[in-house]
Short mmCIF file of N, CA and C and ligand atoms in Angstrom, two decimals:
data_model
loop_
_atom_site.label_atom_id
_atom_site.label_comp_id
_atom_site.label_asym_id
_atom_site.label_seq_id
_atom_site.Cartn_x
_atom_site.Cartn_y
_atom_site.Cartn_z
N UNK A 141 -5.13 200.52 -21.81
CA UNK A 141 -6.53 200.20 -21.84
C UNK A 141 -7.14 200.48 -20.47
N UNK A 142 -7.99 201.32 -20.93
CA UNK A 142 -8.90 201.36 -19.39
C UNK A 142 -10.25 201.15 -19.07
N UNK A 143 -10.75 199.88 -18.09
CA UNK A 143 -12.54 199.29 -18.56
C UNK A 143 -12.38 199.64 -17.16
N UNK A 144 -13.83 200.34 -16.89
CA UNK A 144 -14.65 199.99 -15.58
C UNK A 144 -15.98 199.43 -16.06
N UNK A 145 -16.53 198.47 -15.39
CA UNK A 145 -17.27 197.78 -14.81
C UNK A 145 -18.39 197.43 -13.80
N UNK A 146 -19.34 197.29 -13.36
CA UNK A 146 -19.93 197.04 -12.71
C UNK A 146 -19.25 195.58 -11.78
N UNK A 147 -19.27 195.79 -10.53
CA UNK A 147 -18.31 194.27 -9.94
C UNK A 147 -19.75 193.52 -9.65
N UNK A 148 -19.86 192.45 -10.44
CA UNK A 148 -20.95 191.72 -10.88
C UNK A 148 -20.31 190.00 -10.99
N UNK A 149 -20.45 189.00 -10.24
CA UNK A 149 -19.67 187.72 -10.77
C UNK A 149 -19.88 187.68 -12.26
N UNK A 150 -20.99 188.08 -12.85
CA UNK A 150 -21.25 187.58 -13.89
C UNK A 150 -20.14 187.95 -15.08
N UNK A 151 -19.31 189.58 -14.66
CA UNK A 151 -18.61 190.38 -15.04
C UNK A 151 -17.38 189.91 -15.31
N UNK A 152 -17.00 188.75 -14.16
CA UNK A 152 -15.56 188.37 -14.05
C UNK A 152 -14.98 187.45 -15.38
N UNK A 153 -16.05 187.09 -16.17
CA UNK A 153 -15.68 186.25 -17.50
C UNK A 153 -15.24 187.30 -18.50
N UNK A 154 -16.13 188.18 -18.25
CA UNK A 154 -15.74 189.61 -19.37
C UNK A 154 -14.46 190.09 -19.45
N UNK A 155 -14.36 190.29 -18.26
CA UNK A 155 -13.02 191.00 -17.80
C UNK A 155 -11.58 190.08 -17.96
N UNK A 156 -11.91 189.19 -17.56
CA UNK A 156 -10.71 188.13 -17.95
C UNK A 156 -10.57 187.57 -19.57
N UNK A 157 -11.40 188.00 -20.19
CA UNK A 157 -11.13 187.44 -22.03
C UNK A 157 -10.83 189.21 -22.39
N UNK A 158 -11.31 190.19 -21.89
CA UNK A 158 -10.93 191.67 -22.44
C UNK A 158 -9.31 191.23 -22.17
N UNK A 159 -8.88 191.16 -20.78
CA UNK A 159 -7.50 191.03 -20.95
C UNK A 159 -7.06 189.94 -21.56
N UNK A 160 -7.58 189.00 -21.48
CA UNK A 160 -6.77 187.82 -22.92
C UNK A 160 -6.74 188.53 -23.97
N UNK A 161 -7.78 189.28 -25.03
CA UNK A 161 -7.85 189.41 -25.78
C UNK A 161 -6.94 191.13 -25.84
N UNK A 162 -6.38 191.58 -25.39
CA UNK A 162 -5.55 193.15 -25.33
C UNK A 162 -4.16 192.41 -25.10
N UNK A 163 -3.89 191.15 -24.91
CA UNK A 163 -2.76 190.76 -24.80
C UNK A 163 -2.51 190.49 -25.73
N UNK A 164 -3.35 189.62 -27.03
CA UNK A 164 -2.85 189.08 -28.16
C UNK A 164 -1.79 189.66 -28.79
N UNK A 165 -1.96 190.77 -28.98
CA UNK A 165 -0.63 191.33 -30.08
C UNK A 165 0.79 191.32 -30.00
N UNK A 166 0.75 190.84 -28.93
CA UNK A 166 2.35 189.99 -28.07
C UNK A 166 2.40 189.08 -28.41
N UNK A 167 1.45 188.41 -29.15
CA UNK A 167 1.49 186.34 -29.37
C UNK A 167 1.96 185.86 -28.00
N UNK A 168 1.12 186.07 -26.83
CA UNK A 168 1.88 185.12 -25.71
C UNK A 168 0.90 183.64 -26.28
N UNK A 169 1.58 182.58 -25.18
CA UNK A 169 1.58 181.43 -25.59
C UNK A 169 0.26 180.97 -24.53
N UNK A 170 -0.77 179.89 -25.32
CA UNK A 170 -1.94 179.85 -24.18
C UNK A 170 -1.79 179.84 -22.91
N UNK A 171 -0.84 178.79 -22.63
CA UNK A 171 -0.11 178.57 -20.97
C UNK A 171 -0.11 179.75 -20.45
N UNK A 172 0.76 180.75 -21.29
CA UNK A 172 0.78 182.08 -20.41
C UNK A 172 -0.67 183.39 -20.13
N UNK A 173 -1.27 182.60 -21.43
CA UNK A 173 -2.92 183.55 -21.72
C UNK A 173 -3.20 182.68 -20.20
N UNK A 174 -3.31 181.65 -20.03
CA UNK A 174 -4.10 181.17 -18.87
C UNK A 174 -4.01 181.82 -17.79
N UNK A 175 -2.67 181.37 -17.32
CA UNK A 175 -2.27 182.39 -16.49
C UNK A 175 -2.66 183.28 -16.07
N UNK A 176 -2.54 184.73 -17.11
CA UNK A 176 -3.20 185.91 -16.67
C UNK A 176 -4.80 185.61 -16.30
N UNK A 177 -5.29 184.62 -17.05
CA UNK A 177 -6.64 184.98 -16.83
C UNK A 177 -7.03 184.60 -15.58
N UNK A 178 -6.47 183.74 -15.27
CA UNK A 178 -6.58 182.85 -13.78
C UNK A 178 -6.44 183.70 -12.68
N UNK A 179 -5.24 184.72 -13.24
CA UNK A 179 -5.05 185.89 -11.48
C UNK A 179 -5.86 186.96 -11.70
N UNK A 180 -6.39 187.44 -13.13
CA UNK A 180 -7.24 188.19 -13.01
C UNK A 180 -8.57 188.10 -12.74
N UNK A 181 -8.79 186.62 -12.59
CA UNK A 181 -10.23 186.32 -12.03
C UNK A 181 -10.14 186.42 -10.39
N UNK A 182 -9.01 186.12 -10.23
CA UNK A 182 -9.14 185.97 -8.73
C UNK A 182 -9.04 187.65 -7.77
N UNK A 183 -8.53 188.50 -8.29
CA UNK A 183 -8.48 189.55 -8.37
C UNK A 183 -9.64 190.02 -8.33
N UNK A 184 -10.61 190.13 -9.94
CA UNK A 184 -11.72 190.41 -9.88
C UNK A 184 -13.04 189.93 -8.57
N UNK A 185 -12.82 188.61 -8.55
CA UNK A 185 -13.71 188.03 -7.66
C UNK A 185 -13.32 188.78 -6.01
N UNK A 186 -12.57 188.95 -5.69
CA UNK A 186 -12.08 189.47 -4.63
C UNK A 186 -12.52 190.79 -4.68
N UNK A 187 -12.83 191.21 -5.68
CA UNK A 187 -13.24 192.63 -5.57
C UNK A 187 -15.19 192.69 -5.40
N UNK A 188 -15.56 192.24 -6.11
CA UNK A 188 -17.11 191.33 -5.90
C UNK A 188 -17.42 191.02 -4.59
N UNK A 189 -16.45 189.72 -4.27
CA UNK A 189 -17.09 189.41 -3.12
C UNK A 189 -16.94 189.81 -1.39
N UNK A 190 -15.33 190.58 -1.85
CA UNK A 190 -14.65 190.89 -0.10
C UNK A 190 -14.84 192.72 -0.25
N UNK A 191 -14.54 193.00 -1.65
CA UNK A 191 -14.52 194.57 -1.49
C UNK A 191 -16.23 195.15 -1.20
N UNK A 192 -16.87 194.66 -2.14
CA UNK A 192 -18.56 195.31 -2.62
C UNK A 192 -19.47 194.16 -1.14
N UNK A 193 -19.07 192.94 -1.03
CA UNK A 193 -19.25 191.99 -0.52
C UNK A 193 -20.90 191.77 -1.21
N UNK A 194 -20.50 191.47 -2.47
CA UNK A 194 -22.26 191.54 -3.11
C UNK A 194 -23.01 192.49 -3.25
N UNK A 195 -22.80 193.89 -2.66
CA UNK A 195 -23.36 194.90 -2.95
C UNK A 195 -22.95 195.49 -3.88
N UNK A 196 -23.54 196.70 -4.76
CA UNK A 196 -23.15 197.43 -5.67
C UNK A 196 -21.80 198.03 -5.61
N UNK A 197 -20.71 198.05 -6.98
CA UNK A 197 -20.02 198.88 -6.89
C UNK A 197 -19.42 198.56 -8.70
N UNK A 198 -18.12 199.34 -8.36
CA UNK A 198 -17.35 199.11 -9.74
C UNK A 198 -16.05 198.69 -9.38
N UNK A 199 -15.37 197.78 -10.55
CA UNK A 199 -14.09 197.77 -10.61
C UNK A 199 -13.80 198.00 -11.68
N UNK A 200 -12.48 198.60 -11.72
CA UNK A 200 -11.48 199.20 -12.66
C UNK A 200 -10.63 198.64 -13.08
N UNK A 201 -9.80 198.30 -14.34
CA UNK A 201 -8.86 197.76 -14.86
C UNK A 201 -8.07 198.56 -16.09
N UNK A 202 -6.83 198.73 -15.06
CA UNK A 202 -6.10 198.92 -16.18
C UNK A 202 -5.12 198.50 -16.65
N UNK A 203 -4.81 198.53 -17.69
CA UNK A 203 -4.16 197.08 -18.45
C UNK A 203 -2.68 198.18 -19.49
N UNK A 204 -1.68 197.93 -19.31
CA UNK A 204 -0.99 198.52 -20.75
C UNK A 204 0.46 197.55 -21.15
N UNK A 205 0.42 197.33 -22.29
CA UNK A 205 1.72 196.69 -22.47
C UNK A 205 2.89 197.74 -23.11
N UNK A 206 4.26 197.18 -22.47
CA UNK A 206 5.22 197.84 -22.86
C UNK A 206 6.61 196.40 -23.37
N UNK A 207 6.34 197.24 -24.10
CA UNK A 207 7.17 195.66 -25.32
C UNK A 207 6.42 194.93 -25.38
N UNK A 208 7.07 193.40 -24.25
CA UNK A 208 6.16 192.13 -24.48
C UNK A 208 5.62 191.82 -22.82
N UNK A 209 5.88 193.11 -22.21
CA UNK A 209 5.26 193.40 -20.75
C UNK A 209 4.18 193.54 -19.82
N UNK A 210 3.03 192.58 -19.81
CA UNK A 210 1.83 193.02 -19.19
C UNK A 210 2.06 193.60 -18.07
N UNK A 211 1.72 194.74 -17.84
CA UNK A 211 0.88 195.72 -16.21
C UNK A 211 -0.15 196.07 -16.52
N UNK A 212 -0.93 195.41 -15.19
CA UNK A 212 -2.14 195.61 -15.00
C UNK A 212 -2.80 195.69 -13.71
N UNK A 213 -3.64 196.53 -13.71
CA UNK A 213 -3.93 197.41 -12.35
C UNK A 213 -5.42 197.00 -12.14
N UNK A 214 -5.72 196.15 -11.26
CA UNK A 214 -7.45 196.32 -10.92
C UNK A 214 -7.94 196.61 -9.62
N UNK A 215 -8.60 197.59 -9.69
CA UNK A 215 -8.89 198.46 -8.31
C UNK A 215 -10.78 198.27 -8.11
N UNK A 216 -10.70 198.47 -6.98
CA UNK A 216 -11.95 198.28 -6.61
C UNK A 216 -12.52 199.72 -5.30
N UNK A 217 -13.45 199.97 -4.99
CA UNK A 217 -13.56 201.02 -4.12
C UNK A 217 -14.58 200.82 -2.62
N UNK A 218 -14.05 199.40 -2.52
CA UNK A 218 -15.29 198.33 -1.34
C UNK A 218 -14.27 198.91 -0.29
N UNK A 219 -14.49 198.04 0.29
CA UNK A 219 -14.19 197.70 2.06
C UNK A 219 -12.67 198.17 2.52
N UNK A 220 -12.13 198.01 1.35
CA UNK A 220 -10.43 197.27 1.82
C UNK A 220 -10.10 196.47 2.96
N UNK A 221 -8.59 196.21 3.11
CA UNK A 221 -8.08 195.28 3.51
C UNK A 221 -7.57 196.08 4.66
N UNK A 222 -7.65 195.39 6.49
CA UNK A 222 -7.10 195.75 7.25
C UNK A 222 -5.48 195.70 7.47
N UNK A 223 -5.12 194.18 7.05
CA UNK A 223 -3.62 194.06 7.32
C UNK A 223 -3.67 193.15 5.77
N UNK A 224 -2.87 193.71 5.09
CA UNK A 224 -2.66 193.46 3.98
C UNK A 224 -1.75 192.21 3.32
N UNK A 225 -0.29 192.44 4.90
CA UNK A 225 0.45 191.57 4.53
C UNK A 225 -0.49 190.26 5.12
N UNK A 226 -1.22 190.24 6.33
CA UNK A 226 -1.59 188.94 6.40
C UNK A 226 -2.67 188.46 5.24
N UNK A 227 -3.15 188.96 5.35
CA UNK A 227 -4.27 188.60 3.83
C UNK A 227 -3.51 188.11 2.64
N UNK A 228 -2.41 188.69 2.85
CA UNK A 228 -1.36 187.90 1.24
C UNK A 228 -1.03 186.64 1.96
N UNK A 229 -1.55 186.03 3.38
CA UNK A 229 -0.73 184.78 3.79
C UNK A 229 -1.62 183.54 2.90
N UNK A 230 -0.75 182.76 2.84
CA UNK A 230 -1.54 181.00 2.36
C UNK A 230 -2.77 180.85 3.15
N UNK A 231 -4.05 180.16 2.41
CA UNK A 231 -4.88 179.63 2.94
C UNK A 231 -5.72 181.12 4.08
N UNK A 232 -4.91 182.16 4.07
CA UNK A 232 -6.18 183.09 5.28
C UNK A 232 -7.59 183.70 4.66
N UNK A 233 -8.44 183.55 4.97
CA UNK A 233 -9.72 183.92 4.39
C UNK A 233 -10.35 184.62 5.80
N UNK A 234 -10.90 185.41 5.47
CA UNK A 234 -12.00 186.02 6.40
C UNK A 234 -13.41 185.56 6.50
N UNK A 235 -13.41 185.02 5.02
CA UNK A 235 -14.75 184.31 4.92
C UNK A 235 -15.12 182.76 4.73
N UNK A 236 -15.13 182.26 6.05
CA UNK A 236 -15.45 180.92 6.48
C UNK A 236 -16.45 180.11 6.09
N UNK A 237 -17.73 181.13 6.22
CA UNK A 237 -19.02 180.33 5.91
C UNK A 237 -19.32 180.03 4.61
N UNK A 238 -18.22 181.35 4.25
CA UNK A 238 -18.41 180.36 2.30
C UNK A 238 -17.46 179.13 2.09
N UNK A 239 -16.98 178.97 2.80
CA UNK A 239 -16.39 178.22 2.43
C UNK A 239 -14.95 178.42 1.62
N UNK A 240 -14.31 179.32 1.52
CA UNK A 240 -13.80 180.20 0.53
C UNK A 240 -12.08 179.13 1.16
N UNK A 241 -10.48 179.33 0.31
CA UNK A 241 -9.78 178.69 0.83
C UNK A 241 -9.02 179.68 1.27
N UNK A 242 -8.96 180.60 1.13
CA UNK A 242 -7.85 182.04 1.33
C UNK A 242 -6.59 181.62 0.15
N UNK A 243 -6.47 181.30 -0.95
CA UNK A 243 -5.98 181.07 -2.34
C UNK A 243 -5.71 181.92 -2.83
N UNK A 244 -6.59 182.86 -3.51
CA UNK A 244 -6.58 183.79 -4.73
C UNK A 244 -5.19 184.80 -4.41
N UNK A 245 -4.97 185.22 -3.07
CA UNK A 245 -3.53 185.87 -3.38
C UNK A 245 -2.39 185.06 -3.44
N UNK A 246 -2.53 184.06 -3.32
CA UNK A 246 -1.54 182.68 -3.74
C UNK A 246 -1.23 182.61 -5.09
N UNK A 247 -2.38 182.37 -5.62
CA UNK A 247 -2.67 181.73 -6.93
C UNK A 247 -2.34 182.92 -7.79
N UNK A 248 -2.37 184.16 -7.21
CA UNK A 248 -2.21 185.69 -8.09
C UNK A 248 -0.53 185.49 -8.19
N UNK A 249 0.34 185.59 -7.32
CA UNK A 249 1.98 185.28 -7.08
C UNK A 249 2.21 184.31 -7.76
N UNK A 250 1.61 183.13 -7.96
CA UNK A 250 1.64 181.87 -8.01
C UNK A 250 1.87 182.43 -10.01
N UNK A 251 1.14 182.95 -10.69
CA UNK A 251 0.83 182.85 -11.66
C UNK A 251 1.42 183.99 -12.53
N UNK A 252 1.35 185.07 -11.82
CA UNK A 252 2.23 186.71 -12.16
C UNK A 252 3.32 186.81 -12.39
N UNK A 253 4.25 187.08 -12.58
CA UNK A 253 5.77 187.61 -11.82
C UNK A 253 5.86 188.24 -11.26
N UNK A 254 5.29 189.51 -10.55
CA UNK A 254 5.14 190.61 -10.18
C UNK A 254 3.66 190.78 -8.77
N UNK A 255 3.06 190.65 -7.89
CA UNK A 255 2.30 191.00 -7.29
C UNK A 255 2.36 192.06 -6.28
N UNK A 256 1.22 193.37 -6.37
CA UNK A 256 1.89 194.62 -5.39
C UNK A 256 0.32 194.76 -5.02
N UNK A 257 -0.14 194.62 -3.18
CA UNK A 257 -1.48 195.09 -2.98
C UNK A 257 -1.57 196.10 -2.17
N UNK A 258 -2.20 197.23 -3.05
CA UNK A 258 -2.45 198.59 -2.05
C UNK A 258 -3.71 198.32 -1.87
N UNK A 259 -3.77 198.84 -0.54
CA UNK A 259 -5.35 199.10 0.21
C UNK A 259 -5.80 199.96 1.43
N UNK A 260 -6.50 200.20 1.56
CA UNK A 260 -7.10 201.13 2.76
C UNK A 260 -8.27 200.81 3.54
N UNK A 261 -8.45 201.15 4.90
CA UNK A 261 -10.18 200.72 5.03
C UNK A 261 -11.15 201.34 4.46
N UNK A 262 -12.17 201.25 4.02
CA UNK A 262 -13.28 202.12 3.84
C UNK A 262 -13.02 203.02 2.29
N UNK A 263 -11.76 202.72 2.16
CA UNK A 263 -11.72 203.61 0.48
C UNK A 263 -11.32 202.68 -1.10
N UNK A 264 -10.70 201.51 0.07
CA UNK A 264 -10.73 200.49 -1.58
C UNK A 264 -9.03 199.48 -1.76
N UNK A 265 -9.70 198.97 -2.86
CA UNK A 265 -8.20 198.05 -2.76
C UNK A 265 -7.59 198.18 -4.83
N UNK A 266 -6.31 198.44 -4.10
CA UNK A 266 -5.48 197.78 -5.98
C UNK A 266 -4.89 196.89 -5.46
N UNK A 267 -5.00 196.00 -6.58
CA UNK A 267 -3.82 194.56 -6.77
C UNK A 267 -2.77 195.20 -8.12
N UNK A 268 -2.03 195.33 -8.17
CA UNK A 268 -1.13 195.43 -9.28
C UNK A 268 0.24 194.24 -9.40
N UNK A 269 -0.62 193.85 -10.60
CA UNK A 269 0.69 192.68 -10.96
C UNK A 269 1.40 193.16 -12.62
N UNK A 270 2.32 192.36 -12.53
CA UNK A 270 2.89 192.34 -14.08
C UNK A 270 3.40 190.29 -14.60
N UNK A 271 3.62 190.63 -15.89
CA UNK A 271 3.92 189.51 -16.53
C UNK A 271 4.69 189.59 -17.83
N UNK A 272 5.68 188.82 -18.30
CA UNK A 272 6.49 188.87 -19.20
C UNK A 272 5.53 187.71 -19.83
N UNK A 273 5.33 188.70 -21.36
CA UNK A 273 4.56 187.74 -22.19
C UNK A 273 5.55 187.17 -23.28
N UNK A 274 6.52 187.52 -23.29
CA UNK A 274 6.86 186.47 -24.52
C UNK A 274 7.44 185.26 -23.97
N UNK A 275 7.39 184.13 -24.36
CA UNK A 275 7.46 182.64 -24.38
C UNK A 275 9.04 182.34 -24.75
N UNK A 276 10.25 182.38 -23.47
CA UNK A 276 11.22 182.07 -23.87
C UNK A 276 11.95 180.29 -23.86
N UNK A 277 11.91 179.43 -25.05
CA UNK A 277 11.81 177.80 -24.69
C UNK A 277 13.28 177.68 -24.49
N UNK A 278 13.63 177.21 -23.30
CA UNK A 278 14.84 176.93 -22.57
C UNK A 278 15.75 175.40 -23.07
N1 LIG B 287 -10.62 193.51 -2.94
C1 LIG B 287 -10.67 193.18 -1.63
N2 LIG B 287 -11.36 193.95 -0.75
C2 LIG B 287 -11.42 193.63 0.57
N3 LIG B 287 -10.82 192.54 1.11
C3 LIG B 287 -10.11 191.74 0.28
C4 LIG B 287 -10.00 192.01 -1.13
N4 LIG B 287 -9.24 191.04 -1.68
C5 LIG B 287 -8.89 190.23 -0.68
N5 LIG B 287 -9.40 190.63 0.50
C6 LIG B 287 -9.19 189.99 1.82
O1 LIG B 287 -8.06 189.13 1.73
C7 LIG B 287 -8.41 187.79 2.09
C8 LIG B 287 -7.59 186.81 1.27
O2 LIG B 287 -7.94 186.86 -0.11
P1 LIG B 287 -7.72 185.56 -1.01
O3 LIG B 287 -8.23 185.85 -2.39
O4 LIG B 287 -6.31 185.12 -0.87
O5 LIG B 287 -8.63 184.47 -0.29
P2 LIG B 287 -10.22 184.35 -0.29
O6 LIG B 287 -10.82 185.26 -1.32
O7 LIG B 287 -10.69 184.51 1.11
O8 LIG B 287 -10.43 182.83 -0.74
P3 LIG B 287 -10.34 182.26 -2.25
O9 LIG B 287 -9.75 183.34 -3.11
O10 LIG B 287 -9.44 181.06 -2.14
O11 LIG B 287 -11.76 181.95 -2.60
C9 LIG B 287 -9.92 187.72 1.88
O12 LIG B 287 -10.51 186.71 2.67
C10 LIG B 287 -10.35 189.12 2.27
O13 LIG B 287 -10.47 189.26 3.66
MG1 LIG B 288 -10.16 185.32 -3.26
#
């Protein structure tokens, strides 16, 4: 599956039920629907607010399952990221005055199995994560 977008907050609800809803045919289990939707918002929003920083742009998503395997790719073509590994640290944010917690690449690991962030200055950022959707009860 491949959606681009306008990176719009308003967008980030869209984008996170398109991928709930392209996952269904795996029957993952809500817990795990949450999940995805949770890192793909944070993803998205990161692309909105640090890549475009509120200005116009697009993000991209691409989504494909293999078996019961989510990969999914959301790219953006803002600002990018100077040092990448620190930006994946706990709690670092660049943006103070919002108030922001430096989370969302937490909460992306936190929630994925899989987290990989490419980026560049001035040409853009991918987050690529994956997730095992089927529900194994231990
Ligand atoms: N798509 C992006 N383009 C440019 N910079 C980014 C992008 N995504 C993340 N960053 C940078 O990485 C930092 C950490 O991102 P992270 O999502 O962990 O925290 P945050 O967005 O600052 O806060 P929170 O997600 O908790 O609101 C951001 O502050 C920003 O500097
Ligand atoms: Mg964030």
């Amino acid at each position: 599956m491949y959606l681009k977008i306008k990176a719009l907050p308003e967008n980030v609800g869209f984008i996170r039920n398109v991928i709930a809803a392209f996952c269904v045919s795996a029957d993952p289990s809500i817990e795990i629907l949450n999940d995805i939707k949770t890192a793909v918002s944070e993803a998205v929003t990161n692309a909105v607010v640090h890549g475009y920083k509120r200005t116009e742009g697009d993000v991209s998503v691409d989504a494909e399952l293999i078996d019961t395997k989510l990969y999914i790719k959301i790219s953006d073509s803002g600002a990018g990221i100077e040092n990448v590994e620190k930006a994946m640290e706990d709690f670092f944010t660049t943006d103070v005055e919002e108030e922001r917690s430096g989370l969302g690449f937490t909460i992306m690991r936190t929630y994925m199995d899989t987290l990989r962030v490419e980026s560049k200055i001035g040409a853009g950022t991918t987050v690529l994560m994956t997730k095992e959707l089927l529900h194994v009860d231990r």
